[in-house]
Amino acid sequence: MEKSIREAFGLKPADPLRVSSLSLAYVGDAVFALFFRTVLLEQKNGPNGALHSRALAYVSAVGQAKMAQGLQEMLTEEEAAVFRRGRNAKPEHGAKNATGREYHLATGLEALIGYLYLQGREDRIIELMKAGMPYAEQ
């Protein structure tokens, strides 16, 4: 999808290594939301409120932190470095319903997803999301 967006607006690809960790997390957060909303809608269509409630297990900082912890063994060295960079970033605010540790883990995972998205590695994003879903559901 990012390729289509670039082409439609005549944009040059961003170098994910030069994008700040918090900006990567910003994009990764949107990718996370779109991915899980799509999956949940396709699995079982229902009222928006019910879909939103189900999505929270995956897109909340707590759910993302669980996924981040469960996925560590799957990450390449490059991915682990991007994750750590995002985890160690200093956001301006924290999560309302998560600990500081959970928020930092979630930010690291969002940064990794944003990084992979900007590289056009959607297959890897899907692989990680599928593998991470059971952890978020715990």
JSON list of C-alpha atoms in Angstrom, two decimals:
[
{"chain": "A", "resi": 1, "resn": "MET", "atom": "CA", "xyz": [0.00, 0.00, 0.00]},
{"chain": "A", "resi": 2, "resn": "GLU", "atom": "CA", "xyz": [2.80, 2.49, 0.76]},
{"chain": "A", "resi": 3, "resn": "LYS", "atom": "CA", "xyz": [4.03, 2.04, -2.81]},
{"chain": "A", "resi": 4, "resn": "SER", "atom": "CA", "xyz": [0.60, 3.03, -4.14]},
{"chain": "A", "resi": 5, "resn": "ILE", "atom": "CA", "xyz": [0.52, 6.07, -1.85]},
{"chain": "A", "resi": 6, "resn": "ARG", "atom": "CA", "xyz": [3.98, 7.14, -3.03]},
{"chain": "A", "resi": 7, "resn": "GLU", "atom": "CA", "xyz": [3.03, 6.72, -6.67]},
{"chain": "A", "resi": 8, "resn": "ALA", "atom": "CA", "xyz": [-0.27, 8.61, -6.30]},
{"chain": "A", "resi": 9, "resn": "PHE", "atom": "CA", "xyz": [1.44, 11.59, -4.67]},
{"chain": "A", "resi": 10, "resn": "GLY", "atom": "CA", "xyz": [4.79, 11.44, -6.49]},
{"chain": "A", "resi": 11, "resn": "LEU", "atom": "CA", "xyz": [6.72, 10.88, -3.27]},
{"chain": "A", "resi": 12, "resn": "LYS", "atom": "CA", "xyz": [10.22, 9.49, -2.89]},
{"chain": "A", "resi": 13, "resn": "PRO", "atom": "CA", "xyz": [10.62, 6.56, -0.49]},
{"chain": "A", "resi": 14, "resn": "ALA", "atom": "CA", "xyz": [11.64, 7.59, 3.03]},
{"chain": "A", "resi": 15, "resn": "ASP", "atom": "CA", "xyz": [14.82, 5.99, 4.32]},
{"chain": "A", "resi": 16, "resn": "PRO", "atom": "CA", "xyz": [13.59, 4.21, 7.47]},
{"chain": "A", "resi": 17, "resn": "LEU", "atom": "CA", "xyz": [17.08, 4.41, 8.97]},
{"chain": "A", "resi": 18, "resn": "ARG", "atom": "CA", "xyz": [16.87, 8.21, 8.88]},
{"chain": "A", "resi": 19, "resn": "VAL", "atom": "CA", "xyz": [13.36, 8.45, 10.31]},
{"chain": "A", "resi": 20, "resn": "SER", "atom": "CA", "xyz": [13.11, 9.03, 14.07]},
{"chain": "A", "resi": 21, "resn": "SER", "atom": "CA", "xyz": [12.00, 6.11, 16.20]},
{"chain": "A", "resi": 22, "resn": "LEU", "atom": "CA", "xyz": [8.90, 7.96, 17.34]},
{"chain": "A", "resi": 23, "resn": "SER", "atom": "CA", "xyz": [7.96, 8.74, 13.72]},
{"chain": "A", "resi": 24, "resn": "LEU", "atom": "CA", "xyz": [8.39, 5.06, 12.85]},
{"chain": "A", "resi": 25, "resn": "ALA", "atom": "CA", "xyz": [6.14, 4.22, 15.81]},
{"chain": "A", "resi": 26, "resn": "TYR", "atom": "CA", "xyz": [3.58, 6.78, 14.57]},
{"chain": "A", "resi": 27, "resn": "VAL", "atom": "CA", "xyz": [3.36, 5.00, 11.22]},
{"chain": "A", "resi": 28, "resn": "GLY", "atom": "CA", "xyz": [3.53, 1.57, 12.86]},
{"chain": "A", "resi": 29, "resn": "ASP", "atom": "CA", "xyz": [0.58, 2.45, 15.10]},
{"chain": "A", "resi": 30, "resn": "ALA", "atom": "CA", "xyz": [-1.54, 3.18, 12.03]},
{"chain": "A", "resi": 31, "resn": "VAL", "atom": "CA", "xyz": [-0.43, -0.04, 10.32]},
{"chain": "A", "resi": 32, "resn": "PHE", "atom": "CA", "xyz": [-1.26, -1.99, 13.49]},
{"chain": "A", "resi": 33, "resn": "ALA", "atom": "CA", "xyz": [-4.76, -0.50, 13.67]},
{"chain": "A", "resi": 34, "resn": "LEU", "atom": "CA", "xyz": [-5.49, -1.10, 9.99]},
{"chain": "A", "resi": 35, "resn": "PHE", "atom": "CA", "xyz": [-4.19, -4.67, 10.10]},
{"chain": "A", "resi": 36, "resn": "PHE", "atom": "CA", "xyz": [-6.20, -5.77, 13.12]},
{"chain": "A", "resi": 37, "resn": "ARG", "atom": "CA", "xyz": [-9.36, -3.90, 12.18]},
{"chain": "A", "resi": 38, "resn": "THR", "atom": "CA", "xyz": [-9.26, -5.60, 8.78]},
{"chain": "A", "resi": 39, "resn": "VAL", "atom": "CA", "xyz": [-8.65, -9.05, 10.29]},
{"chain": "A", "resi": 40, "resn": "LEU", "atom": "CA", "xyz": [-11.43, -8.65, 12.85]},
{"chain": "A", "resi": 41, "resn": "LEU", "atom": "CA", "xyz": [-13.89, -7.31, 10.29]},
{"chain": "A", "resi": 42, "resn": "GLU", "atom": "CA", "xyz": [-13.19, -10.20, 7.93]},
{"chain": "A", "resi": 43, "resn": "GLN", "atom": "CA", "xyz": [-13.32, -12.80, 10.72]},
{"chain": "A", "resi": 44, "resn": "LYS", "atom": "CA", "xyz": [-16.60, -11.70, 12.18]},
{"chain": "A", "resi": 45, "resn": "ASN", "atom": "CA", "xyz": [-18.40, -8.58, 11.03]},
{"chain": "A", "resi": 46, "resn": "GLY", "atom": "CA", "xyz": [-20.44, -6.92, 13.74]},
{"chain": "A", "resi": 47, "resn": "PRO", "atom": "CA", "xyz": [-21.29, -3.62, 15.36]},
{"chain": "A", "resi": 48, "resn": "ASN", "atom": "CA", "xyz": [-18.48, -1.06, 15.42]},
{"chain": "A", "resi": 49, "resn": "GLY", "atom": "CA", "xyz": [-18.42, -1.04, 19.22]},
{"chain": "A", "resi": 50, "resn": "ALA", "atom": "CA", "xyz": [-17.88, -4.80, 19.37]},
{"chain": "A", "resi": 51, "resn": "LEU", "atom": "CA", "xyz": [-15.15, -4.67, 16.72]},
{"chain": "A", "resi": 52, "resn": "HIS", "atom": "CA", "xyz": [-13.43, -1.83, 18.57]},
{"chain": "A", "resi": 53, "resn": "SER", "atom": "CA", "xyz": [-13.51, -3.75, 21.85]},
{"chain": "A", "resi": 54, "resn": "ARG", "atom": "CA", "xyz": [-12.01, -6.84, 20.21]},
{"chain": "A", "resi": 55, "resn": "ALA", "atom": "CA", "xyz": [-9.33, -4.75, 18.50]},
{"chain": "A", "resi": 56, "resn": "LEU", "atom": "CA", "xyz": [-8.17, -3.30, 21.82]},
{"chain": "A", "resi": 57, "resn": "ALA", "atom": "CA", "xyz": [-6.65, -6.64, 22.81]},
{"chain": "A", "resi": 58, "resn": "TYR", "atom": "CA", "xyz": [-4.18, -6.18, 19.96]},
{"chain": "A", "resi": 59, "resn": "VAL", "atom": "CA", "xyz": [-3.74, -2.44, 19.48]},
{"chain": "A", "resi": 60, "resn": "SER", "atom": "CA", "xyz": [-3.51, -1.36, 23.13]},
{"chain": "A", "resi": 61, "resn": "ALA", "atom": "CA", "xyz": [-0.09, -0.81, 24.67]},
{"chain": "A", "resi": 62, "resn": "VAL", "atom": "CA", "xyz": [-0.69, -3.81, 26.93]},
{"chain": "A", "resi": 63, "resn": "GLY", "atom": "CA", "xyz": [-1.52, -6.12, 24.01]},
{"chain": "A", "resi": 64, "resn": "GLN", "atom": "CA", "xyz": [1.37, -4.81, 21.93]},
{"chain": "A", "resi": 65, "resn": "ALA", "atom": "CA", "xyz": [3.76, -5.28, 24.86]},
{"chain": "A", "resi": 66, "resn": "LYS", "atom": "CA", "xyz": [2.69, -8.92, 25.16]},
{"chain": "A", "resi": 67, "resn": "MET", "atom": "CA", "xyz": [3.27, -9.37, 21.44]},
{"chain": "A", "resi": 68, "resn": "ALA", "atom": "CA", "xyz": [6.66, -7.66, 21.62]},
{"chain": "A", "resi": 69, "resn": "GLN", "atom": "CA", "xyz": [7.83, -10.00, 24.37]},
{"chain": "A", "resi": 70, "resn": "GLY", "atom": "CA", "xyz": [6.58, -13.08, 22.55]},
{"chain": "A", "resi": 71, "resn": "LEU", "atom": "CA", "xyz": [8.14, -12.14, 19.23]},
{"chain": "A", "resi": 72, "resn": "GLN", "atom": "CA", "xyz": [11.70, -11.44, 20.43]},
{"chain": "A", "resi": 73, "resn": "GLU", "atom": "CA", "xyz": [13.05, -14.83, 19.32]},
{"chain": "A", "resi": 74, "resn": "MET", "atom": "CA", "xyz": [11.68, -14.30, 15.78]},
{"chain": "A", "resi": 75, "resn": "LEU", "atom": "CA", "xyz": [13.43, -10.99, 15.17]},
{"chain": "A", "resi": 76, "resn": "THR", "atom": "CA", "xyz": [16.52, -10.68, 13.02]},
{"chain": "A", "resi": 77, "resn": "GLU", "atom": "CA", "xyz": [19.46, -8.67, 14.37]},
{"chain": "A", "resi": 78, "resn": "GLU", "atom": "CA", "xyz": [18.38, -5.71, 12.24]},
{"chain": "A", "resi": 79, "resn": "GLU", "atom": "CA", "xyz": [14.78, -5.92, 13.47]},
{"chain": "A", "resi": 80, "resn": "ALA", "atom": "CA", "xyz": [15.88, -6.29, 17.09]},
{"chain": "A", "resi": 81, "resn": "ALA", "atom": "CA", "xyz": [18.02, -3.15, 16.75]},
{"chain": "A", "resi": 82, "resn": "VAL", "atom": "CA", "xyz": [15.07, -1.17, 15.35]},
{"chain": "A", "resi": 83, "resn": "PHE", "atom": "CA", "xyz": [12.86, -2.52, 18.14]},
{"chain": "A", "resi": 84, "resn": "ARG", "atom": "CA", "xyz": [15.39, -1.48, 20.82]},
{"chain": "A", "resi": 85, "resn": "ARG", "atom": "CA", "xyz": [15.74, 1.97, 19.26]},
{"chain": "A", "resi": 86, "resn": "GLY", "atom": "CA", "xyz": [11.97, 2.43, 19.44]},
{"chain": "A", "resi": 87, "resn": "ARG", "atom": "CA", "xyz": [11.70, 0.96, 22.93]},
{"chain": "A", "resi": 88, "resn": "ASN", "atom": "CA", "xyz": [14.36, 3.35, 24.22]},
{"chain": "A", "resi": 89, "resn": "ALA", "atom": "CA", "xyz": [12.84, 6.46, 22.60]},
{"chain": "A", "resi": 90, "resn": "LYS", "atom": "CA", "xyz": [11.54, 9.15, 24.93]},
{"chain": "A", "resi": 91, "resn": "PRO", "atom": "CA", "xyz": [7.90, 9.86, 24.06]},
{"chain": "A", "resi": 92, "resn": "GLU", "atom": "CA", "xyz": [6.26, 13.07, 25.28]},
{"chain": "A", "resi": 93, "resn": "HIS", "atom": "CA", "xyz": [3.52, 11.15, 27.08]},
{"chain": "A", "resi": 94, "resn": "GLY", "atom": "CA", "xyz": [2.72, 7.65, 28.30]},
{"chain": "A", "resi": 95, "resn": "ALA", "atom": "CA", "xyz": [-0.18, 5.27, 27.92]},
{"chain": "A", "resi": 96, "resn": "LYS", "atom": "CA", "xyz": [-3.27, 5.79, 30.04]},
{"chain": "A", "resi": 97, "resn": "ASN", "atom": "CA", "xyz": [-3.84, 2.12, 30.85]},
{"chain": "A", "resi": 98, "resn": "ALA", "atom": "CA", "xyz": [-0.35, 0.62, 30.74]},
{"chain": "A", "resi": 99, "resn": "THR", "atom": "CA", "xyz": [2.83, 0.67, 32.79]},
{"chain": "A", "resi": 100, "resn": "GLY", "atom": "CA", "xyz": [5.87, 2.57, 31.58]},
{"chain": "A", "resi": 101, "resn": "ARG", "atom": "CA", "xyz": [7.55, -0.72, 30.67]},
{"chain": "A", "resi": 102, "resn": "GLU", "atom": "CA", "xyz": [4.54, -1.87, 28.64]},
{"chain": "A", "resi": 103, "resn": "TYR", "atom": "CA", "xyz": [4.38, 1.47, 26.87]},
{"chain": "A", "resi": 104, "resn": "HIS", "atom": "CA", "xyz": [8.07, 1.31, 25.91]},
{"chain": "A", "resi": 105, "resn": "LEU", "atom": "CA", "xyz": [7.73, -2.27, 24.63]},
{"chain": "A", "resi": 106, "resn": "ALA", "atom": "CA", "xyz": [4.67, -1.26, 22.59]},
{"chain": "A", "resi": 107, "resn": "THR", "atom": "CA", "xyz": [6.52, 1.74, 21.15]},
{"chain": "A", "resi": 108, "resn": "GLY", "atom": "CA", "xyz": [9.40, -0.53, 20.14]},
{"chain": "A", "resi": 109, "resn": "LEU", "atom": "CA", "xyz": [7.07, -2.90, 18.33]},
{"chain": "A", "resi": 110, "resn": "GLU", "atom": "CA", "xyz": [5.23, -0.04, 16.61]},
{"chain": "A", "resi": 111, "resn": "ALA", "atom": "CA", "xyz": [8.58, 1.39, 15.48]},
{"chain": "A", "resi": 112, "resn": "LEU", "atom": "CA", "xyz": [9.55, -1.99, 14.03]},
{"chain": "A", "resi": 113, "resn": "ILE", "atom": "CA", "xyz": [6.24, -2.29, 12.17]},
{"chain": "A", "resi": 114, "resn": "GLY", "atom": "CA", "xyz": [6.64, 1.26, 10.83]},
{"chain": "A", "resi": 115, "resn": "TYR", "atom": "CA", "xyz": [10.19, 0.45, 9.73]},
{"chain": "A", "resi": 116, "resn": "LEU", "atom": "CA", "xyz": [9.09, -2.70, 7.89]},
{"chain": "A", "resi": 117, "resn": "TYR", "atom": "CA", "xyz": [6.16, -0.85, 6.31]},
{"chain": "A", "resi": 118, "resn": "LEU", "atom": "CA", "xyz": [8.38, 1.91, 4.93]},
{"chain": "A", "resi": 119, "resn": "GLN", "atom": "CA", "xyz": [10.63, -0.79, 3.48]},
{"chain": "A", "resi": 120, "resn": "GLY", "atom": "CA", "xyz": [7.64, -2.37, 1.74]},
{"chain": "A", "resi": 121, "resn": "ARG", "atom": "CA", "xyz": [8.05, -5.60, 3.72]},
{"chain": "A", "resi": 122, "resn": "GLU", "atom": "CA", "xyz": [4.37, -6.31, 4.21]},
{"chain": "A", "resi": 123, "resn": "ASP", "atom": "CA", "xyz": [4.89, -10.09, 4.12]},
{"chain": "A", "resi": 124, "resn": "ARG", "atom": "CA", "xyz": [7.17, -9.83, 7.16]},
{"chain": "A", "resi": 125, "resn": "ILE", "atom": "CA", "xyz": [4.65, -7.60, 8.95]},
{"chain": "A", "resi": 126, "resn": "ILE", "atom": "CA", "xyz": [1.93, -10.19, 8.37]},
{"chain": "A", "resi": 127, "resn": "GLU", "atom": "CA", "xyz": [4.23, -12.99, 9.57]},
{"chain": "A", "resi": 128, "resn": "LEU", "atom": "CA", "xyz": [5.00, -11.13, 12.80]},
{"chain": "A", "resi": 129, "resn": "MET", "atom": "CA", "xyz": [1.39, -10.06, 13.40]},
{"chain": "A", "resi": 130, "resn": "LYS", "atom": "CA", "xyz": [0.08, -13.61, 12.92]},
{"chain": "A", "resi": 131, "resn": "ALA", "atom": "CA", "xyz": [2.73, -15.01, 15.24]},
{"chain": "A", "resi": 132, "resn": "GLY", "atom": "CA", "xyz": [2.06, -12.28, 17.80]},
{"chain": "A", "resi": 133, "resn": "MET", "atom": "CA", "xyz": [-1.72, -12.58, 17.99]},
{"chain": "A", "resi": 134, "resn": "PRO", "atom": "CA", "xyz": [-1.76, -15.48, 20.50]},
{"chain": "A", "resi": 135, "resn": "TYR", "atom": "CA", "xyz": [0.52, -13.52, 22.86]},
{"chain": "A", "resi": 136, "resn": "ALA", "atom": "CA", "xyz": [-1.81, -10.51, 22.85]},
{"chain": "A", "resi": 137, "resn": "GLU", "atom": "CA", "xyz": [-4.77, -12.78, 23.58]},
{"chain": "A", "resi": 138, "resn": "GLN", "atom": "CA", "xyz": [-3.19, -14.11, 26.80]}
]
